Coordinates of C-alpha atoms in Angstrom, one line a residue:
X1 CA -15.6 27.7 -32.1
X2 CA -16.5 25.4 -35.1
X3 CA -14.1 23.8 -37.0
X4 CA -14.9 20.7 -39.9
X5 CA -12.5 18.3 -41.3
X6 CA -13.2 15.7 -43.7
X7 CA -11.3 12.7 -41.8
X8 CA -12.2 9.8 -44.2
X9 CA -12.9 8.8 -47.6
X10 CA -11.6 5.3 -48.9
X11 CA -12.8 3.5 -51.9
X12 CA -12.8 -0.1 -52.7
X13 CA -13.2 -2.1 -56.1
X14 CA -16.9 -2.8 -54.9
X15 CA -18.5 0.0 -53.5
X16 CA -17.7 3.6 -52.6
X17 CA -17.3 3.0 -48.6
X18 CA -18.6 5.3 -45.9
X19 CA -17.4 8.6 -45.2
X20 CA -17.3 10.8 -42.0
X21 CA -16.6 14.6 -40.8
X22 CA -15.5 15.7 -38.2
X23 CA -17.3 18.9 -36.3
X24 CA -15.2 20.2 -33.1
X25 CA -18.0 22.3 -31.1
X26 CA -17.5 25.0 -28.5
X27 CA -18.5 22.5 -25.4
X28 CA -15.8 21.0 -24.4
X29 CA -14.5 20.3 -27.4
X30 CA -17.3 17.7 -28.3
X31 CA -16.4 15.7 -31.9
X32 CA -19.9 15.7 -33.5
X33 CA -19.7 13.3 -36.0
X34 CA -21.9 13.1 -39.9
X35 CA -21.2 9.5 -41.0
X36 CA -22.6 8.7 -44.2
X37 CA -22.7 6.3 -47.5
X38 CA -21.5 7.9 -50.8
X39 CA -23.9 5.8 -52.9
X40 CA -27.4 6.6 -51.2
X41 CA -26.3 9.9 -49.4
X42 CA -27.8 8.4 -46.2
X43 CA -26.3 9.9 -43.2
X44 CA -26.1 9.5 -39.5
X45 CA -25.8 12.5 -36.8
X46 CA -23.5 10.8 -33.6
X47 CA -23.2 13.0 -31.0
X48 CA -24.6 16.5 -32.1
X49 CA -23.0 18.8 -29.8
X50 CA -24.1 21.7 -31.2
X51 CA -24.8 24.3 -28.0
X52 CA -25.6 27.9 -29.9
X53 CA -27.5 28.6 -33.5
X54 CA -24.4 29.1 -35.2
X55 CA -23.1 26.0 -34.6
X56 CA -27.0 24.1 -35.7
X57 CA -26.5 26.5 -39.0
X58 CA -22.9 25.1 -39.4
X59 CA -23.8 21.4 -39.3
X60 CA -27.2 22.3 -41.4
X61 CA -25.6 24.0 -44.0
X62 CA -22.8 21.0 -44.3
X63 CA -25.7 18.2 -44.6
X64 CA -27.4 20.5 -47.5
X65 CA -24.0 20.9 -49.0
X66 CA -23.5 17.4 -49.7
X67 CA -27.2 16.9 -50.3
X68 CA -27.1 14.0 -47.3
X69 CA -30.5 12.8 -46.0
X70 CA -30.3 12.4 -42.1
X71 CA -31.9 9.0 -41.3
X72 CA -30.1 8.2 -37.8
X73 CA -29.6 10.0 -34.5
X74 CA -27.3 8.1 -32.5
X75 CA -25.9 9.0 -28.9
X76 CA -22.5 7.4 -27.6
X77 CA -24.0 8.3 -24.3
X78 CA -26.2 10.9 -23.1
X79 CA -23.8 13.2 -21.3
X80 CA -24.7 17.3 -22.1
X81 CA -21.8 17.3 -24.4
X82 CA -22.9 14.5 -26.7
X83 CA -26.7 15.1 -26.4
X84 CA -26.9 19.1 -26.5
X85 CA -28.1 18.8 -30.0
X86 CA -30.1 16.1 -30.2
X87 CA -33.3 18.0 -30.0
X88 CA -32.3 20.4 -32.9
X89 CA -31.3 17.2 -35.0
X90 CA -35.0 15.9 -34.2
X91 CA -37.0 19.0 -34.9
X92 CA -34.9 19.5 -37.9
X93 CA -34.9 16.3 -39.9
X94 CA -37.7 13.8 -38.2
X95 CA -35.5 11.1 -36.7
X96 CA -36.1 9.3 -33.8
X97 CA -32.8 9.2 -30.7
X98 CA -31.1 5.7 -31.0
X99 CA -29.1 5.0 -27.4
X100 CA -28.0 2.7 -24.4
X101 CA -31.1 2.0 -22.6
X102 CA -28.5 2.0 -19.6
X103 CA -27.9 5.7 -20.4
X104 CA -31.8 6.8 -20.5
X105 CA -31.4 8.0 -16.7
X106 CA -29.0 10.6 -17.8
X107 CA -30.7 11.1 -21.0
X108 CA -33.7 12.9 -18.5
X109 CA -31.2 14.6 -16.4
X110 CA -29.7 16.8 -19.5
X111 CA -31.1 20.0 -18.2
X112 CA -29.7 19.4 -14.8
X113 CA -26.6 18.3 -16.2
X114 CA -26.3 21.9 -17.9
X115 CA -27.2 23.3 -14.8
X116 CA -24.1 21.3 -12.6
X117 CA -21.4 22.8 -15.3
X118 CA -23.3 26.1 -15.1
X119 CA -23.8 26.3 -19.2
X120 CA -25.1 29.4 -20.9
X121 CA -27.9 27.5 -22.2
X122 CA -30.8 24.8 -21.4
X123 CA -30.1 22.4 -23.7
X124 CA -33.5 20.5 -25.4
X125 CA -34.7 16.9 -23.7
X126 CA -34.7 14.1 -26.0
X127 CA -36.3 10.7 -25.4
X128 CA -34.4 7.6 -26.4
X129 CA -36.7 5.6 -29.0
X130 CA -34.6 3.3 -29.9
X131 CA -32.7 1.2 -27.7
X132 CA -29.0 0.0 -28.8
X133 CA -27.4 -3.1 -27.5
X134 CA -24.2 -5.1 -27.9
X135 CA -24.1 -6.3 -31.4
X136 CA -26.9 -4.5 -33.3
X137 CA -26.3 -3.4 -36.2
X138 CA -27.0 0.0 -38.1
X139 CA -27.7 0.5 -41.1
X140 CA -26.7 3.8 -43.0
X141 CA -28.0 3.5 -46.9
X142 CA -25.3 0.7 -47.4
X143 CA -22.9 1.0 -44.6
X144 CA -23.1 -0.9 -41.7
X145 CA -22.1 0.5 -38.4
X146 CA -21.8 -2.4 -35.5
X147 CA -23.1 -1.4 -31.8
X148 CA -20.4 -2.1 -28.9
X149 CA -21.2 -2.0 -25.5
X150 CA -18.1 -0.3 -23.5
X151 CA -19.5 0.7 -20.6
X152 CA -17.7 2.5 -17.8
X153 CA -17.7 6.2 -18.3
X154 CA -21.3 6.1 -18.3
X155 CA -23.3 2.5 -17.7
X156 CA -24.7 2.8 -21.5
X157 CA -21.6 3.9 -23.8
X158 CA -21.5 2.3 -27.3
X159 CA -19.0 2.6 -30.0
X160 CA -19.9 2.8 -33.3
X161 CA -17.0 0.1 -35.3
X162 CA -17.5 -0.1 -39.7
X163 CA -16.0 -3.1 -40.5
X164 CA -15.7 -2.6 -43.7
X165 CA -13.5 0.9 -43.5
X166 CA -11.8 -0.2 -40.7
X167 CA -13.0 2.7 -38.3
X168 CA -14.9 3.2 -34.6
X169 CA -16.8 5.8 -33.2
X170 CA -15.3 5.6 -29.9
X171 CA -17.1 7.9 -27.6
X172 CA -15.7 8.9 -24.5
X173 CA -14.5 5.3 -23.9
X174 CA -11.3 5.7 -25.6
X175 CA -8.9 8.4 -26.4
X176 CA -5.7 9.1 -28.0
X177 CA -3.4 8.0 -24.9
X178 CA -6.5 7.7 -22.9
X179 CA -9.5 6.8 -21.7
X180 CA -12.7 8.3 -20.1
X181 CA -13.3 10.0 -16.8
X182 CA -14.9 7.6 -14.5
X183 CA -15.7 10.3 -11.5
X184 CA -19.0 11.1 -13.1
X185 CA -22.6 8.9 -12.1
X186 CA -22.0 5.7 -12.9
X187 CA -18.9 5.4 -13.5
X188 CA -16.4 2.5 -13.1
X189 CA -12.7 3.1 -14.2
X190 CA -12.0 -0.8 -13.8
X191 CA -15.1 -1.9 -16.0
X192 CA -14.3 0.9 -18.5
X193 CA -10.4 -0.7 -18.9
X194 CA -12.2 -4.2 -19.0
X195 CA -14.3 -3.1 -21.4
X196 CA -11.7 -1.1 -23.7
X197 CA -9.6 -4.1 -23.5
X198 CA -12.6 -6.5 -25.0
X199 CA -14.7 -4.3 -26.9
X200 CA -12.0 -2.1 -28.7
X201 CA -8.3 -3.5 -28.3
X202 CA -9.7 -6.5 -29.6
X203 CA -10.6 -4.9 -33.2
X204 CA -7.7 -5.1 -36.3
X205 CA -4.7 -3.3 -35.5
X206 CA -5.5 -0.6 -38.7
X207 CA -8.7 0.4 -37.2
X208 CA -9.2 4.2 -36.5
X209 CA -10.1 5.9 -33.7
X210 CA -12.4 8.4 -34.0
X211 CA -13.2 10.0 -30.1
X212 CA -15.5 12.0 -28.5
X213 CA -13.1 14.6 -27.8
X214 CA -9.3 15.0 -29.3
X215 CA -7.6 13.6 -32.3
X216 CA -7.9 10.5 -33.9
X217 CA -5.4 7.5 -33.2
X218 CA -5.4 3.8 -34.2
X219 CA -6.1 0.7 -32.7
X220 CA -2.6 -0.4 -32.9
X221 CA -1.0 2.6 -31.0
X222 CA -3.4 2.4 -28.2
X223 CA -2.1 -1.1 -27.5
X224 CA 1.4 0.3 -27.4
X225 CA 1.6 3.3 -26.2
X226 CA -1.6 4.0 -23.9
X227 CA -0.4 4.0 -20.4
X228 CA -4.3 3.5 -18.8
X229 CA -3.9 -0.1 -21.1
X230 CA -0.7 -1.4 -20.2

């Protein structure tokens, strides 16, 4: 199933801010996200999930529809769900897989991954060429996107926070009343709360959540209402 939503597009008296879509893919519900700046048309792939050729001619067709120019690949963490795609994102447009270093080790069991869920396909290997860590920043034409280190459901899972549109990329860290599994390797459900606690609930209030699986939600309402946070 495919299904595309335009989830953001706000304006400011000195530049036209970023703006993201939302792709919900067959495999497990993955959020693929296309983040991109209005004034260049520079765009970032986070998380391609894309697991059958429909789903690649969906998110193609999309990028040449707003005549976007792909010039980042970037993984939240290398589970199957969130990296499925990244070899057709590679092939496709040129770009180079920006990740955790932390998450190479499942970055290079993919396949095996696919085979433990028993998936009707053998997703692509991808090797990470850049390495992300706490506090880089990403630039996308004129958007900045700032790296956050929130491990826990995986040692290397990053969110993706825009300062300047008040959003985050949240990943499978954090979810609309709650957080990641911890039960797969190298997980830690008390270093993923920590971590939420620092690296997210720590953001402005009005921030956005945008997660690897589920609706959106806010910054503000996980505070109050996320039982795994209390």
């Amino acid at each position: 199933l495919f299904l595309r939503s335009i989830l953001r597009n706000q304006e400011t008296c000195l530049h036209t801010a970023m703006k993201i879509a939302r792709f919900i893919f067959r495999l497990f519900g993955i959020n693929t996200y296309v983040v991109w700046d209005d004034a260049t048309r520079k765009a970032a792939v986070i998380d391609p999930g894309m697991s059958s050729r429909e789903e690649e001619e969906a998110l193609k067709h999309f990028l040449e529809r707003e005549k976007l120019t792909v010039v980042a690949l970037i993984n939240t963490h290398m589970h199957v769900d969130h990296a499925c795609g990244n070899g057709f994102i590679i092939s496709e447009y040129g770009v180079k897989l920006s990740a955790h270093p932390a998450d190479e080790p499942l970055g290079r069991k993919v396949r095996q991954q696919a085979q433990i869920f028993m998936l009707d396909f053998v997703p692509r290997e991808a090797e990470i060429s850049t390495y992300l860590k706490d506090g880089d920043i990403i630039e996308i034409g004129e958007g900045r996107l700032t790296v956050l280190h929130v491990p826990g459901h995986s040692p290397g899972g990053i969110a993706l926070y825009d300062e300047q549109d008040h959003f985050v990329i949240s990943g499978d860290s954090l979810f609309q009343g709650s957080i990641g599994r911890t039960d797969f390797e190298g997980g830690d459900h008390q270093q993923l709360v920590e971590a939420v606690k620092e690296k997210l609930l720590s953001l402005p209030d009005e921030t956005v959540v945008y997660p690897g699986h589920g609706n959106p939600t806010t910054i503000a309402a996980e505070k109050r209402h996320n039982p795994f946070l209390q």
